[in-house]
Amino acid sequence: MDEKSRLKELEARIGYTFRDFSLLRQAVMHSSYTNEKHLPKERCNERLEFLGDAVLELVSSEYLFLEYPHTPEGELTKTRASMVCEPSLALCARDIGLGGYLLLGKGEEATGGRFRDSITSDAMEALIGAVYLDGGFTSAKEFIHRFVLTDLEDKKLFYDSKTILQEIVQGTKGGTVSYQLTGEDGPDHAKSFRVEVLIGGKAYGQGSGRSKKAAEQQAAYNAILRLRKKETK
């Protein structure tokens, strides 16, 4: 499939057709690609990312302000930070398969850049910026509500999972929480780690990820789901 056909496929996935197709191409163009192709620096997606970040902050702030009228400013700020942080946006990017459409340099491609949270989350913000420039604020707002401001409780649970698990265990006096590396695969530049979370010395959840921290978060999340399932029995 050629590049244009692939980007048309991305349009279909997000349910938005660009009037200026070059904006979509720029949104998926990583700096490693422009460097390799000797293109001007401003052709990569970093400027769109800058714009998309601002649009995302405004839309998410408005959403929280209206949805939680009695929540104080400090709590709103904390919630917004968890919604638009790098791991959360990378999760949103995975939901639409954005990594598969990125234009990367050969070096970045070889080192797993297509799956790196920092790259896919930046591309997600760049895509927001591109939709904003192409279709205006309303189109960008609809995109954000559809692909970012969804499953917020689950996202918050996942990315606060280590803290939440610690609080649950402390509240039930269930013992000490610890994490144990059970394995790792792949070359140094693209490792995958496997981790087990132990509560009072007993295994409660497993996780895997491209960093030990990500694997621990997934293990904690699975442990929380297991504990909640036990509570409902």
PDB file of C-alpha atoms in Angstrom:
ATOM      1  CA  MET A   1       0.000   0.000   0.000  1.00  0.00           C
ATOM      2  CA  ASP A   2       1.449   3.375  -0.971  1.00  0.00           C
ATOM      3  CA  GLU A   3       1.795   6.286   1.443  1.00  0.00           C
ATOM      4  CA  LYS A   4      -1.317   8.160   0.288  1.00  0.00           C
ATOM      5  CA  SER A   5      -3.493   5.042   0.539  1.00  0.00           C
ATOM      6  CA  ARG A   6      -2.197   4.384   4.055  1.00  0.00           C
ATOM      7  CA  LEU A   7      -3.002   7.938   5.140  1.00  0.00           C
ATOM      8  CA  LYS A   8      -6.449   7.645   3.580  1.00  0.00           C
ATOM      9  CA  GLU A   9      -6.887   4.553   5.733  1.00  0.00           C
ATOM     10  CA  LEU A  10      -5.942   6.644   8.789  1.00  0.00           C
ATOM     11  CA  GLU A  11      -8.553   9.234   7.802  1.00  0.00           C
ATOM     12  CA  ALA A  12     -11.162   6.467   7.729  1.00  0.00           C
ATOM     13  CA  ARG A  13     -10.066   5.272  11.171  1.00  0.00           C
ATOM     14  CA  ILE A  14     -10.492   8.677  12.767  1.00  0.00           C
ATOM     15  CA  GLY A  15     -13.604   9.571  10.795  1.00  0.00           C
ATOM     16  CA  TYR A  16     -12.211  12.864   9.540  1.00  0.00           C
ATOM     17  CA  THR A  17     -11.346  13.814   5.946  1.00  0.00           C
ATOM     18  CA  PHE A  18      -8.736  16.527   5.522  1.00  0.00           C
ATOM     19  CA  ARG A  19      -9.318  19.357   3.092  1.00  0.00           C
ATOM     20  CA  ASP A  20      -5.567  20.016   3.207  1.00  0.00           C
ATOM     21  CA  PHE A  21      -4.083  16.525   3.013  1.00  0.00           C
ATOM     22  CA  SER A  22      -0.565  17.882   3.572  1.00  0.00           C
ATOM     23  CA  LEU A  23      -1.491  18.645   7.195  1.00  0.00           C
ATOM     24  CA  LEU A  24      -2.170  14.970   7.855  1.00  0.00           C
ATOM     25  CA  ARG A  25       1.133  13.998   6.265  1.00  0.00           C
ATOM     26  CA  GLN A  26       2.964  16.553   8.382  1.00  0.00           C
ATOM     27  CA  ALA A  27       1.245  15.280  11.546  1.00  0.00           C
ATOM     28  CA  VAL A  28       2.735  11.808  11.068  1.00  0.00           C
ATOM     29  CA  MET A  29       6.182  13.016   9.961  1.00  0.00           C
ATOM     30  CA  HIS A  30       8.783  12.517  12.701  1.00  0.00           C
ATOM     31  CA  SER A  31      11.922  14.662  12.825  1.00  0.00           C
ATOM     32  CA  SER A  32      14.070  11.580  12.091  1.00  0.00           C
ATOM     33  CA  TYR A  33      12.321  11.340   8.695  1.00  0.00           C
ATOM     34  CA  THR A  34      12.863  14.988   7.759  1.00  0.00           C
ATOM     35  CA  ASN A  35      16.504  14.731   8.860  1.00  0.00           C
ATOM     36  CA  GLU A  36      17.082  11.630   6.765  1.00  0.00           C
ATOM     37  CA  LYS A  37      15.337  13.110   3.720  1.00  0.00           C
ATOM     38  CA  HIS A  38      17.144  16.475   4.173  1.00  0.00           C
ATOM     39  CA  LEU A  39      13.832  18.317   4.438  1.00  0.00           C
ATOM     40  CA  PRO A  40      13.462  21.646   6.266  1.00  0.00           C
ATOM     41  CA  LYS A  41      13.172  21.151  10.042  1.00  0.00           C
ATOM     42  CA  GLU A  42       9.765  22.870  10.147  1.00  0.00           C
ATOM     43  CA  ARG A  43       8.283  20.129   7.911  1.00  0.00           C
ATOM     44  CA  CYS A  44       8.246  17.609  10.792  1.00  0.00           C
ATOM     45  CA  ASN A  45       5.316  17.339  13.186  1.00  0.00           C
ATOM     46  CA  GLU A  46       6.830  19.264  16.115  1.00  0.00           C
ATOM     47  CA  ARG A  47       5.108  22.593  15.346  1.00  0.00           C
ATOM     48  CA  LEU A  48       1.729  20.830  14.986  1.00  0.00           C
ATOM     49  CA  GLU A  49       2.430  19.046  18.279  1.00  0.00           C
ATOM     50  CA  PHE A  50       2.983  22.430  19.958  1.00  0.00           C
ATOM     51  CA  LEU A  51      -0.376  23.661  18.675  1.00  0.00           C
ATOM     52  CA  GLY A  52      -2.230  20.427  19.424  1.00  0.00           C
ATOM     53  CA  ASP A  53      -0.963  20.423  23.002  1.00  0.00           C
ATOM     54  CA  ALA A  54      -2.559  23.846  23.587  1.00  0.00           C
ATOM     55  CA  VAL A  55      -5.866  22.818  21.987  1.00  0.00           C
ATOM     56  CA  LEU A  56      -5.945  19.602  24.010  1.00  0.00           C
ATOM     57  CA  GLU A  57      -5.327  21.466  27.260  1.00  0.00           C
ATOM     58  CA  LEU A  58      -8.187  23.891  26.570  1.00  0.00           C
ATOM     59  CA  VAL A  59     -10.686  21.187  25.547  1.00  0.00           C
ATOM     60  CA  SER A  60      -9.811  18.883  28.447  1.00  0.00           C
ATOM     61  CA  SER A  61      -9.977  21.808  30.898  1.00  0.00           C
ATOM     62  CA  GLU A  62     -13.417  22.812  29.634  1.00  0.00           C
ATOM     63  CA  TYR A  63     -14.602  19.213  29.846  1.00  0.00           C
ATOM     64  CA  LEU A  64     -13.507  18.812  33.465  1.00  0.00           C
ATOM     65  CA  PHE A  65     -14.853  22.242  34.440  1.00  0.00           C
ATOM     66  CA  LEU A  66     -18.309  21.380  33.105  1.00  0.00           C
ATOM     67  CA  GLU A  67     -18.419  17.705  34.117  1.00  0.00           C
ATOM     68  CA  TYR A  68     -17.201  18.211  37.690  1.00  0.00           C
ATOM     69  CA  PRO A  69     -18.757  21.504  38.891  1.00  0.00           C
ATOM     70  CA  HIS A  70     -17.941  20.893  42.569  1.00  0.00           C
ATOM     71  CA  THR A  71     -14.353  19.681  42.189  1.00  0.00           C
ATOM     72  CA  PRO A  72     -11.670  22.130  43.416  1.00  0.00           C
ATOM     73  CA  GLU A  73      -9.015  23.548  41.119  1.00  0.00           C
ATOM     74  CA  GLY A  74      -6.182  21.429  42.529  1.00  0.00           C
ATOM     75  CA  GLU A  75      -8.018  18.172  41.887  1.00  0.00           C
ATOM     76  CA  LEU A  76      -9.029  19.302  38.388  1.00  0.00           C
ATOM     77  CA  THR A  77      -5.388  20.082  37.592  1.00  0.00           C
ATOM     78  CA  LYS A  78      -4.293  16.653  38.830  1.00  0.00           C
ATOM     79  CA  THR A  79      -6.996  14.883  36.832  1.00  0.00           C
ATOM     80  CA  ARG A  80      -6.185  16.831  33.669  1.00  0.00           C
ATOM     81  CA  ALA A  81      -2.506  15.937  34.048  1.00  0.00           C
ATOM     82  CA  SER A  82      -3.340  12.218  34.189  1.00  0.00           C
ATOM     83  CA  MET A  83      -5.605  12.541  31.132  1.00  0.00           C
ATOM     84  CA  VAL A  84      -3.102  14.261  28.854  1.00  0.00           C
ATOM     85  CA  CYS A  85       0.158  12.742  30.096  1.00  0.00           C
ATOM     86  CA  GLU A  86       2.456  10.881  27.708  1.00  0.00           C
ATOM     87  CA  PRO A  87       1.329   7.318  28.621  1.00  0.00           C
ATOM     88  CA  SER A  88      -2.357   8.258  28.340  1.00  0.00           C
ATOM     89  CA  LEU A  89      -1.929   9.866  24.915  1.00  0.00           C
ATOM     90  CA  ALA A  90       0.187   6.909  23.784  1.00  0.00           C
ATOM     91  CA  LEU A  91      -2.710   4.656  24.795  1.00  0.00           C
ATOM     92  CA  CYS A  92      -5.077   6.803  22.703  1.00  0.00           C
ATOM     93  CA  ALA A  93      -2.629   6.598  19.796  1.00  0.00           C
ATOM     94  CA  ARG A  94      -2.576   2.793  20.080  1.00  0.00           C
ATOM     95  CA  ASP A  95      -6.374   2.721  19.982  1.00  0.00           C
ATOM     96  CA  ILE A  96      -6.315   4.213  16.466  1.00  0.00           C
ATOM     97  CA  GLY A  97      -3.131   2.402  15.408  1.00  0.00           C
ATOM     98  CA  LEU A  98      -1.338   5.718  14.872  1.00  0.00           C
ATOM     99  CA  GLY A  99       2.143   4.218  15.222  1.00  0.00           C
ATOM    100  CA  GLY A 100       1.621   2.189  12.061  1.00  0.00           C
ATOM    101  CA  TYR A 101       1.167   5.340   9.967  1.00  0.00           C
ATOM    102  CA  LEU A 102       4.171   7.340  11.167  1.00  0.00           C
ATOM    103  CA  LEU A 103       6.887   8.452   8.769  1.00  0.00           C
ATOM    104  CA  LEU A 104      10.157   7.619  10.527  1.00  0.00           C
ATOM    105  CA  GLY A 105      13.812   7.636   9.627  1.00  0.00           C
ATOM    106  CA  LYS A 106      15.440   4.224   9.180  1.00  0.00           C
ATOM    107  CA  GLY A 107      17.346   4.498  12.446  1.00  0.00           C
ATOM    108  CA  GLU A 108      14.253   5.368  14.474  1.00  0.00           C
ATOM    109  CA  GLU A 109      12.332   2.599  12.718  1.00  0.00           C
ATOM    110  CA  ALA A 110      15.029   0.056  13.565  1.00  0.00           C
ATOM    111  CA  THR A 111      15.033   0.977  17.268  1.00  0.00           C
ATOM    112  CA  GLY A 112      11.298   0.542  17.766  1.00  0.00           C
ATOM    113  CA  GLY A 113      10.266   4.202  17.469  1.00  0.00           C
ATOM    114  CA  ARG A 114       6.911   3.228  15.995  1.00  0.00           C
ATOM    115  CA  PHE A 115       5.963   1.785  19.408  1.00  0.00           C
ATOM    116  CA  ARG A 116       7.675   4.343  21.652  1.00  0.00           C
ATOM    117  CA  ASP A 117       5.260   6.247  23.891  1.00  0.00           C
ATOM    118  CA  SER A 118       7.142   9.538  23.540  1.00  0.00           C
ATOM    119  CA  ILE A 119       6.857   9.435  19.726  1.00  0.00           C
ATOM    120  CA  THR A 120       3.259   8.217  19.449  1.00  0.00           C
ATOM    121  CA  SER A 121       1.964  10.620  22.116  1.00  0.00           C
ATOM    122  CA  ASP A 122       3.639  13.546  20.329  1.00  0.00           C
ATOM    123  CA  ALA A 123       2.090  12.392  17.048  1.00  0.00           C
ATOM    124  CA  MET A 124      -1.328  12.273  18.730  1.00  0.00           C
ATOM    125  CA  GLU A 125      -0.959  15.928  19.722  1.00  0.00           C
ATOM    126  CA  ALA A 126       0.273  16.776  16.221  1.00  0.00           C
ATOM    127  CA  LEU A 127      -2.814  15.087  14.764  1.00  0.00           C
ATOM    128  CA  ILE A 128      -5.013  17.227  17.027  1.00  0.00           C
ATOM    129  CA  GLY A 129      -3.162  20.317  15.800  1.00  0.00           C
ATOM    130  CA  ALA A 130      -3.649  19.252  12.188  1.00  0.00           C
ATOM    131  CA  VAL A 131      -7.395  18.688  12.652  1.00  0.00           C
ATOM    132  CA  TYR A 132      -7.652  22.097  14.354  1.00  0.00           C
ATOM    133  CA  LEU A 133      -5.921  23.920  11.485  1.00  0.00           C
ATOM    134  CA  ASP A 134      -7.883  22.040   8.844  1.00  0.00           C
ATOM    135  CA  GLY A 135     -11.363  22.012  10.348  1.00  0.00           C
ATOM    136  CA  GLY A 136     -11.358  24.550  13.158  1.00  0.00           C
ATOM    137  CA  PHE A 137     -11.959  24.295  16.885  1.00  0.00           C
ATOM    138  CA  THR A 138     -15.229  22.344  16.639  1.00  0.00           C
ATOM    139  CA  SER A 139     -13.624  19.562  14.591  1.00  0.00           C
ATOM    140  CA  ALA A 140     -10.659  19.365  16.970  1.00  0.00           C
ATOM    141  CA  LYS A 141     -12.992  19.289  19.968  1.00  0.00           C
ATOM    142  CA  GLU A 142     -15.026  16.432  18.451  1.00  0.00           C
ATOM    143  CA  PHE A 143     -11.808  14.506  17.741  1.00  0.00           C
ATOM    144  CA  ILE A 144     -10.562  14.968  21.322  1.00  0.00           C
ATOM    145  CA  HIS A 145     -13.889  13.952  22.855  1.00  0.00           C
ATOM    146  CA  ARG A 146     -14.007  10.861  20.669  1.00  0.00           C
ATOM    147  CA  PHE A 147     -10.425   9.642  21.013  1.00  0.00           C
ATOM    148  CA  VAL A 148      -8.982  11.178  24.200  1.00  0.00           C
ATOM    149  CA  LEU A 149     -11.781  11.940  26.648  1.00  0.00           C
ATOM    150  CA  THR A 150     -13.049   8.354  26.702  1.00  0.00           C
ATOM    151  CA  ASP A 151     -12.698   5.607  29.328  1.00  0.00           C
ATOM    152  CA  LEU A 152     -11.208   8.177  31.694  1.00  0.00           C
ATOM    153  CA  GLU A 153     -11.706   6.108  34.818  1.00  0.00           C
ATOM    154  CA  ASP A 154      -9.970   3.130  33.242  1.00  0.00           C
ATOM    155  CA  LYS A 155      -7.089   5.288  31.979  1.00  0.00           C
ATOM    156  CA  LYS A 156      -6.691   6.942  35.375  1.00  0.00           C
ATOM    157  CA  LEU A 157      -6.778   3.533  37.063  1.00  0.00           C
ATOM    158  CA  PHE A 158      -4.161   2.152  34.669  1.00  0.00           C
ATOM    159  CA  TYR A 159      -1.688   5.007  34.975  1.00  0.00           C
ATOM    160  CA  ASP A 160      -2.153   5.457  38.728  1.00  0.00           C
ATOM    161  CA  SER A 161      -2.275   1.694  39.251  1.00  0.00           C
ATOM    162  CA  LYS A 162       0.862   1.363  41.396  1.00  0.00           C
ATOM    163  CA  THR A 163      -0.335   4.105  43.754  1.00  0.00           C
ATOM    164  CA  ILE A 164      -3.912   2.780  43.833  1.00  0.00           C
ATOM    165  CA  LEU A 165      -2.749  -0.787  44.511  1.00  0.00           C
ATOM    166  CA  GLN A 166      -0.544   0.444  47.352  1.00  0.00           C
ATOM    167  CA  GLU A 167      -3.512   2.298  48.892  1.00  0.00           C
ATOM    168  CA  ILE A 168      -5.795  -0.744  48.562  1.00  0.00           C
ATOM    169  CA  VAL A 169      -3.277  -3.039  50.219  1.00  0.00           C
ATOM    170  CA  GLN A 170      -2.545  -0.552  53.018  1.00  0.00           C
ATOM    171  CA  GLY A 171      -6.281  -0.144  53.633  1.00  0.00           C
ATOM    172  CA  THR A 172      -6.817  -3.890  53.982  1.00  0.00           C
ATOM    173  CA  LYS A 173      -3.497  -4.539  55.756  1.00  0.00           C
ATOM    174  CA  GLY A 174      -2.831  -7.152  53.115  1.00  0.00           C
ATOM    175  CA  GLY A 175       0.958  -7.102  53.393  1.00  0.00           C
ATOM    176  CA  THR A 176       3.832  -5.509  51.498  1.00  0.00           C
ATOM    177  CA  VAL A 177       3.633  -4.780  47.769  1.00  0.00           C
ATOM    178  CA  SER A 178       6.764  -5.627  45.780  1.00  0.00           C
ATOM    179  CA  TYR A 179       7.669  -6.049  42.107  1.00  0.00           C
ATOM    180  CA  GLN A 180       9.864  -8.769  40.679  1.00  0.00           C
ATOM    181  CA  LEU A 181      11.432  -8.841  37.229  1.00  0.00           C
ATOM    182  CA  THR A 182      10.637 -12.266  35.745  1.00  0.00           C
ATOM    183  CA  GLY A 183      12.180 -11.893  32.311  1.00  0.00           C
ATOM    184  CA  GLU A 184      13.310  -9.673  29.460  1.00  0.00           C
ATOM    185  CA  ASP A 185      13.499 -10.195  25.717  1.00  0.00           C
ATOM    186  CA  GLY A 186      14.894  -8.439  22.680  1.00  0.00           C
ATOM    187  CA  PRO A 187      17.999  -6.394  21.862  1.00  0.00           C
ATOM    188  CA  ASP A 188      19.136  -3.524  24.098  1.00  0.00           C
ATOM    189  CA  HIS A 189      17.466  -0.861  21.955  1.00  0.00           C
ATOM    190  CA  ALA A 190      14.058  -2.598  21.928  1.00  0.00           C
ATOM    191  CA  LYS A 191      13.764  -4.635  25.097  1.00  0.00           C
ATOM    192  CA  SER A 192      10.525  -5.999  26.511  1.00  0.00           C
ATOM    193  CA  PHE A 193      10.321  -6.582  30.268  1.00  0.00           C
ATOM    194  CA  ARG A 194       8.095  -8.978  32.217  1.00  0.00           C
ATOM    195  CA  VAL A 195       7.232  -8.186  35.824  1.00  0.00           C
ATOM    196  CA  GLU A 196       5.213  -9.865  38.574  1.00  0.00           C
ATOM    197  CA  VAL A 197       3.633  -7.977  41.474  1.00  0.00           C
ATOM    198  CA  LEU A 198       3.660  -9.680  44.858  1.00  0.00           C
ATOM    199  CA  ILE A 199       1.408  -8.864  47.807  1.00  0.00           C
ATOM    200  CA  GLY A 200       2.633 -10.392  51.037  1.00  0.00           C
ATOM    201  CA  GLY A 201       4.915 -12.603  48.986  1.00  0.00           C
ATOM    202  CA  LYS A 202       2.072 -13.976  46.835  1.00  0.00           C
ATOM    203  CA  ALA A 203       1.835 -13.248  43.092  1.00  0.00           C
ATOM    204  CA  TYR A 204      -1.255 -11.227  42.172  1.00  0.00           C
ATOM    205  CA  GLY A 205      -0.590  -9.914  38.685  1.00  0.00           C
ATOM    206  CA  GLN A 206       1.790  -9.992  35.729  1.00  0.00           C
ATOM    207  CA  GLY A 207       2.665  -7.276  33.266  1.00  0.00           C
ATOM    208  CA  SER A 208       4.932  -6.592  30.314  1.00  0.00           C
ATOM    209  CA  GLY A 209       6.218  -3.429  28.717  1.00  0.00           C
ATOM    210  CA  ARG A 210       9.077  -1.691  26.967  1.00  0.00           C
ATOM    211  CA  SER A 211      10.338  -0.380  30.308  1.00  0.00           C
ATOM    212  CA  LYS A 212      10.314  -1.885  33.798  1.00  0.00           C
ATOM    213  CA  LYS A 213       8.059   0.952  34.977  1.00  0.00           C
ATOM    214  CA  ALA A 214       5.486   0.247  32.243  1.00  0.00           C
ATOM    215  CA  ALA A 215       5.555  -3.470  33.056  1.00  0.00           C
ATOM    216  CA  GLU A 216       5.054  -2.708  36.760  1.00  0.00           C
ATOM    217  CA  GLN A 217       2.077  -0.455  35.990  1.00  0.00           C
ATOM    218  CA  GLN A 218       0.441  -3.206  33.946  1.00  0.00           C
ATOM    219  CA  ALA A 219       1.114  -5.802  36.652  1.00  0.00           C
ATOM    220  CA  ALA A 220      -0.415  -3.503  39.296  1.00  0.00           C
ATOM    221  CA  TYR A 221      -3.444  -2.868  37.082  1.00  0.00           C
ATOM    222  CA  ASN A 222      -4.027  -6.612  36.634  1.00  0.00           C
ATOM    223  CA  ALA A 223      -3.645  -7.126  40.387  1.00  0.00           C
ATOM    224  CA  ILE A 224      -6.308  -4.459  41.071  1.00  0.00           C
ATOM    225  CA  LEU A 225      -8.704  -6.143  38.643  1.00  0.00           C
ATOM    226  CA  ARG A 226      -8.101  -9.467  40.393  1.00  0.00           C
ATOM    227  CA  LEU A 227      -8.691  -7.957  43.844  1.00  0.00           C
ATOM    228  CA  ARG A 228     -11.908  -6.269  42.676  1.00  0.00           C
ATOM    229  CA  LYS A 229     -13.127  -9.529  41.159  1.00  0.00           C
ATOM    230  CA  LYS A 230     -12.558 -11.269  44.513  1.00  0.00           C
ATOM    231  CA  GLU A 231     -14.564  -8.543  46.276  1.00  0.00           C
ATOM    232  CA  THR A 232     -17.607  -9.146  44.043  1.00  0.00           C
ATOM    233  CA  LYS A 233     -17.683 -12.897  44.653  1.00  0.00           C
TER     234      LYS A 233
END
